[in-house]
Amino acid sequence: TRLITEKIITLGKIRVNGRKLTKVSSSIRKGDVITLTKNNEILVIRVLSWPVRRGSAKNLQDWYENI
């Protein structure tokens, strides 16, 4: 949810292209590399593109790749 995402960002737990995100309003662009932790696992993903409109979580994997 947005509230959880805001908390994670303000704690500095998400990096984009190696830099900690400090604001929820930060822009993410095609080609950006996002690093975060989930369940004590480090995830590194690259943004491939953006959907035209919001979709389901099932389709999310069409927009990024694990690296």
The first five atom37 places (N, CA, C, CB, O) and aatype in JSON, in Angstrom:
{
  "aatype": [16, 1, 10, 9, 16, 6, 11, 9, 9, 16, 10, 7, 11, 9, 1, 19, 2, 7, 1, 11, 10, 16, 11, 19, 15, 15, 15, 9, 1, 11, 7, 3, 19, 9, 16, 10, 16, 11, 2, 2, 6, 9, 10, 19, 9, 1, 19, 10, 15, 17, 14, 19, 1, 1, 7, 15, 0, 11, 2, 10, 5, 3, 17, 18, 6, 2, 9],
  "atom_mask": [
    [1, 1, 1, 1, 1],
    [1, 1, 1, 1, 1],
    [1, 1, 1, 1, 1],
    [1, 1, 1, 1, 1],
    [1, 1, 1, 1, 1],
    [1, 1, 1, 1, 1],
    [1, 1, 1, 1, 1],
    [1, 1, 1, 1, 1],
    [1, 1, 1, 1, 1],
    [1, 1, 1, 1, 1],
    [1, 1, 1, 1, 1],
    [1, 1, 1, 0, 1],
    [1, 1, 1, 1, 1],
    [1, 1, 1, 1, 1],
    [1, 1, 1, 1, 1],
    [1, 1, 1, 1, 1],
    [1, 1, 1, 1, 1],
    [1, 1, 1, 0, 1],
    [1, 1, 1, 1, 1],
    [1, 1, 1, 1, 1],
    [1, 1, 1, 1, 1],
    [1, 1, 1, 1, 1],
    [1, 1, 1, 1, 1],
    [1, 1, 1, 1, 1],
    [1, 1, 1, 1, 1],
    [1, 1, 1, 1, 1],
    [1, 1, 1, 1, 1],
    [1, 1, 1, 1, 1],
    [1, 1, 1, 1, 1],
    [1, 1, 1, 1, 1],
    [1, 1, 1, 0, 1],
    [1, 1, 1, 1, 1],
    [1, 1, 1, 1, 1],
    [1, 1, 1, 1, 1],
    [1, 1, 1, 1, 1],
    [1, 1, 1, 1, 1],
    [1, 1, 1, 1, 1],
    [1, 1, 1, 1, 1],
    [1, 1, 1, 1, 1],
    [1, 1, 1, 1, 1],
    [1, 1, 1, 1, 1],
    [1, 1, 1, 1, 1],
    [1, 1, 1, 1, 1],
    [1, 1, 1, 1, 1],
    [1, 1, 1, 1, 1],
    [1, 1, 1, 1, 1],
    [1, 1, 1, 1, 1],
    [1, 1, 1, 1, 1],
    [1, 1, 1, 1, 1],
    [1, 1, 1, 1, 1],
    [1, 1, 1, 1, 1],
    [1, 1, 1, 1, 1],
    [1, 1, 1, 1, 1],
    [1, 1, 1, 1, 1],
    [1, 1, 1, 0, 1],
    [1, 1, 1, 1, 1],
    [1, 1, 1, 1, 1],
    [1, 1, 1, 1, 1],
    [1, 1, 1, 1, 1],
    [1, 1, 1, 1, 1],
    [1, 1, 1, 1, 1],
    [1, 1, 1, 1, 1],
    [1, 1, 1, 1, 1],
    [1, 1, 1, 1, 1],
    [1, 1, 1, 1, 1],
    [1, 1, 1, 1, 1],
    [1, 1, 1, 1, 1]
  ],
  "atom_positions": [
    [[0.83, -1.19, 0.0], [0.0, 0.0, 0.0], [0.87, 1.24, 0.0], [-0.94, 0.01, 1.21], [2.07, 1.16, 0.24]],
    [[0.28, 2.36, -0.27], [1.04, 3.61, -0.32], [1.6, 3.98, 1.06], [0.15, 4.75, -0.84], [2.71, 4.51, 1.15]],
    [[0.86, 3.72, 2.11], [1.32, 4.05, 3.46], [2.58, 3.25, 3.81], [0.21, 3.78, 4.49], [3.53, 3.8, 4.38]],
    [[2.58, 1.98, 3.49], [3.74, 1.14, 3.76], [4.93, 1.6, 2.92], [3.43, -0.36, 3.48], [6.06, 1.67, 3.41]],
    [[4.67, 1.9, 1.66], [5.73, 2.38, 0.78], [6.33, 3.68, 1.31], [5.2, 2.59, -0.65], [7.55, 3.85, 1.3]],
    [[5.49, 4.58, 1.77], [5.97, 5.85, 2.32], [6.89, 5.61, 3.52], [4.79, 6.74, 2.73], [7.93, 6.25, 3.65]],
    [[6.5, 4.68, 4.38], [7.31, 4.37, 5.56], [8.66, 3.8, 5.16], [6.57, 3.39, 6.48], [9.69, 4.17, 5.72]],
    [[8.66, 2.88, 4.19], [9.9, 2.25, 3.74], [10.83, 3.29, 3.12], [9.61, 1.13, 2.73], [12.04, 3.27, 3.35]],
    [[10.27, 4.2, 2.34], [11.09, 5.24, 1.7], [11.66, 6.19, 2.73], [10.26, 6.02, 0.66], [12.84, 6.53, 2.66]],
    [[10.85, 6.63, 3.68], [11.36, 7.58, 4.67], [12.42, 6.95, 5.58], [10.2, 8.1, 5.53], [13.24, 7.66, 6.16]],
    [[12.41, 5.64, 5.69], [13.45, 4.94, 6.46], [14.72, 4.72, 5.62], [12.92, 3.6, 6.96], [15.72, 4.22, 6.13]],
    [[14.68, 5.09, 4.34], [15.84, 4.97, 3.48], [16.15, 3.56, 3.05], [0.0, 0.0, 0.0], [17.31, 3.22, 2.82]],
    [[15.13, 2.72, 2.92], [15.35, 1.31, 2.61], [15.22, 0.99, 1.13], [14.4, 0.48, 3.39], [15.3, -0.18, 0.74]],
    [[15.01, 2.0, 0.3], [14.93, 1.79, -1.14], [15.97, 2.68, -1.82], [13.49, 2.09, -1.67], [16.09, 3.86, -1.51]],
    [[16.7, 2.09, -2.75], [17.69, 2.85, -3.52], [17.3, 2.8, -4.99], [19.14, 2.27, -3.3], [16.81, 1.79, -5.5]],
    [[17.52, 3.91, -5.66], [17.33, 3.98, -7.1], [18.65, 4.42, -7.7], [16.16, 4.96, -7.5], [19.17, 5.49, -7.38]],
    [[19.19, 3.58, -8.57], [20.5, 3.83, -9.18], [21.57, 4.11, -8.13], [20.41, 5.02, -10.16], [22.44, 4.97, -8.31]],
    [[21.5, 3.36, -7.01], [22.5, 3.46, -5.96], [22.28, 4.55, -4.93], [0.0, 0.0, 0.0], [23.02, 4.63, -3.95]],
    [[21.29, 5.4, -5.13], [21.02, 6.5, -4.19], [19.74, 6.22, -3.4], [20.9, 7.86, -4.94], [18.73, 5.78, -3.95]],
    [[19.81, 6.49, -2.09], [18.63, 6.3, -1.25], [17.53, 7.26, -1.66], [18.98, 6.49, 0.24], [17.77, 8.44, -1.89]],
    [[16.31, 6.72, -1.75], [15.16, 7.59, -1.97], [14.89, 8.3, -0.65], [13.9, 6.79, -2.47], [14.93, 7.68, 0.41]],
    [[14.6, 9.58, -0.72], [14.3, 10.33, 0.5], [12.9, 10.93, 0.46], [15.32, 11.44, 0.69], [12.38, 11.35, 1.5]],
    [[12.28, 10.95, -0.72], [10.95, 11.52, -0.85], [10.04, 10.54, -1.58], [10.99, 12.87, -1.6], [10.46, 9.88, -2.53]],
    [[8.82, 10.46, -1.12], [7.83, 9.59, -1.76], [7.57, 10.05, -3.19], [6.52, 9.57, -0.95], [7.26, 9.24, -4.06]],
    [[7.7, 11.34, -3.44], [7.41, 11.89, -4.76], [8.56, 11.75, -5.75], [7.05, 13.34, -4.63], [8.49, 12.32, -6.84]],
    [[9.59, 11.01, -5.41], [10.73, 10.83, -6.31], [10.28, 10.15, -7.6], [11.83, 10.01, -5.63], [9.42, 9.27, -7.58]],
    [[10.87, 10.56, -8.71], [10.52, 9.98, -10.01], [11.33, 8.71, -10.27], [10.75, 11.0, -11.13], [12.52, 8.64, -9.96]],
    [[10.66, 7.73, -10.84], [11.3, 6.51, -11.29], [11.12, 6.48, -12.81], [10.69, 5.21, -10.6], [10.02, 6.72, -13.31]],
    [[12.2, 6.2, -13.52], [12.16, 6.23, -14.98], [12.51, 4.87, -15.57], [13.11, 7.3, -15.52], [13.1, 4.02, -14.91]],
    [[12.15, 4.69, -16.81], [12.52, 3.49, -17.54], [14.04, 3.36, -17.52], [11.98, 3.55, -19.01], [14.76, 4.32, -17.77]],
    [[14.53, 2.15, -17.2], [15.96, 1.91, -17.13], [16.55, 2.05, -15.74], [0.0, 0.0, 0.0], [17.68, 1.63, -15.51]],
    [[15.81, 2.65, -14.79], [16.31, 2.8, -13.43], [16.47, 1.43, -12.77], [15.35, 3.67, -12.6], [15.72, 0.5, -13.05]],
    [[17.47, 1.33, -11.89], [17.71, 0.11, -11.12], [17.29, 0.39, -9.69], [19.23, -0.35, -11.2], [17.78, 1.33, -9.05]],
    [[16.38, -0.42, -9.19], [15.82, -0.25, -7.84], [16.33, -1.39, -6.97], [14.25, -0.22, -7.86], [16.26, -2.56, -7.35]],
    [[16.84, -1.04, -5.79], [17.35, -2.02, -4.83], [16.53, -1.88, -3.55], [18.88, -1.83, -4.56], [16.37, -0.78, -3.03]],
    [[16.03, -3.01, -3.03], [15.25, -3.0, -1.8], [15.35, -4.36, -1.14], [13.78, -2.63, -2.07], [15.84, -5.32, -1.74]],
    [[14.89, -4.43, 0.09], [14.86, -5.71, 0.78], [13.42, -6.14, 0.98], [15.59, -5.63, 2.13], [12.53, -5.33, 1.2]],
    [[13.23, -7.44, 0.9], [11.91, -8.04, 1.15], [12.16, -9.37, 1.84], [11.08, -8.23, -0.2], [12.82, -10.25, 1.3]],
    [[11.62, -9.49, 3.04], [11.79, -10.73, 3.83], [13.27, -11.11, 3.96], [11.02, -11.88, 3.18], [13.63, -12.26, 3.73]],
    [[14.1, -10.15, 4.34], [15.54, -10.35, 4.53], [16.27, -10.78, 3.26], [15.78, -11.37, 5.6], [17.35, -11.35, 3.33]],
    [[15.68, -10.52, 2.1], [16.31, -10.82, 0.82], [16.5, -9.51, 0.06], [15.44, -11.84, -0.02], [15.6, -8.67, 0.04]],
    [[17.65, -9.33, -0.55], [17.91, -8.12, -1.33], [17.4, -8.34, -2.75], [19.43, -7.76, -1.33], [17.78, -9.3, -3.41]],
    [[16.55, -7.45, -3.2], [16.02, -7.5, -4.56], [16.61, -6.35, -5.37], [14.47, -7.44, -4.56], [16.66, -5.21, -4.91]],
    [[17.06, -6.66, -6.57], [17.56, -5.65, -7.49], [16.79, -5.83, -8.8], [19.14, -5.77, -7.71], [16.84, -6.89, -9.42]],
    [[16.09, -4.78, -9.19], [15.27, -4.87, -10.4], [15.54, -3.67, -11.3], [13.77, -4.95, -10.05], [15.94, -2.6, -10.84]],
    [[15.31, -3.87, -12.6], [15.42, -2.78, -13.57], [14.04, -2.51, -14.13], [16.45, -3.13, -14.71], [13.32, -3.44, -14.51]],
    [[13.66, -1.25, -14.19], [12.37, -0.85, -14.75], [12.47, -0.94, -16.26], [11.97, 0.6, -14.29], [13.32, -0.28, -16.87]],
    [[11.61, -1.74, -16.88], [11.63, -1.9, -18.33], [10.74, -0.87, -19.02], [11.19, -3.3, -18.7], [11.12, -0.3, -20.04]],
    [[9.57, -0.64, -18.47], [8.63, 0.34, -19.04], [7.5, 0.55, -18.05], [8.07, -0.14, -20.42], [7.47, -0.07, -16.98]],
    [[6.59, 1.42, -18.39], [5.44, 1.72, -17.54], [4.16, 1.33, -18.25], [5.41, 3.2, -17.16], [4.04, 1.51, -19.47]],
    [[3.2, 0.81, -17.52], [1.9, 0.52, -18.14], [1.16, 1.82, -18.45], [1.04, -0.39, -17.22], [1.4, 2.85, -17.83]],
    [[0.28, 1.75, -19.41], [-0.52, 2.92, -19.77], [-1.49, 3.26, -18.64], [-1.29, 2.67, -21.08], [-1.77, 4.43, -18.38]],
    [[-1.99, 2.22, -17.97], [-2.89, 2.42, -16.82], [-2.6, 1.37, -15.77], [-4.39, 2.36, -17.26], [-1.9, 0.39, -16.03]],
    [[-3.14, 1.57, -14.61], [-2.93, 0.6, -13.52], [-3.44, -0.76, -13.91], [-3.62, 1.07, -12.24], [-4.45, -0.89, -14.62]],
    [[-2.74, -1.78, -13.45], [-3.16, -3.14, -13.73], [-3.05, -4.0, -12.49], [0.0, 0.0, 0.0], [-2.83, -3.49, -11.38]],
    [[-3.2, -5.28, -12.68], [-3.15, -6.2, -11.56], [-1.7, -6.54, -11.21], [-3.94, -7.49, -11.87], [-0.79, -6.3, -12.01]],
    [[-1.51, -7.08, -10.03], [-0.17, -7.48, -9.59], [0.39, -8.58, -10.49], [-0.2, -7.95, -8.13], [1.61, -8.69, -10.63]],
    [[-0.46, -9.38, -11.1], [-0.01, -10.44, -12.0], [0.76, -9.88, -13.19], [-1.2, -11.27, -12.49], [1.72, -10.48, -13.66]],
    [[0.33, -8.72, -13.67], [0.96, -8.12, -14.84], [2.19, -7.3, -14.5], [-0.02, -7.26, -15.56], [2.89, -6.84, -15.4]],
    [[2.47, -7.12, -13.23], [3.59, -6.29, -12.8], [4.92, -6.78, -13.37], [3.66, -6.26, -11.28], [5.77, -5.97, -13.72]],
    [[5.09, -8.07, -13.46], [6.36, -8.62, -13.94], [6.64, -8.29, -15.39], [6.37, -10.11, -13.77], [7.77, -8.47, -15.85]],
    [[5.66, -7.8, -16.14], [5.88, -7.37, -17.52], [6.64, -6.06, -17.57], [4.54, -7.23, -18.25], [7.15, -5.69, -18.63]],
    [[6.73, -5.35, -16.46], [7.29, -4.0, -16.46], [8.66, -3.9, -15.81], [6.35, -3.09, -15.76], [9.25, -2.81, -15.78]],
    [[9.2, -5.01, -15.29], [10.53, -4.98, -14.69], [11.23, -6.32, -14.91], [10.45, -4.66, -13.17], [10.61, -7.32, -15.28]],
    [[12.55, -6.32, -14.68], [13.31, -7.57, -14.71], [14.19, -7.66, -13.49], [14.15, -7.66, -16.0], [14.74, -6.65, -13.03]],
    [[14.34, -8.85, -12.96], [15.26, -9.07, -11.85], [16.68, -9.11, -12.41], [14.92, -10.4, -11.09], [16.94, -9.73, -13.44]],
    [[17.59, -8.43, -11.71], [18.99, -8.48, -12.16], [19.89, -8.86, -11.0], [19.42, -7.12, -12.75], [21.11, -8.95, -11.17]]
  ]
}
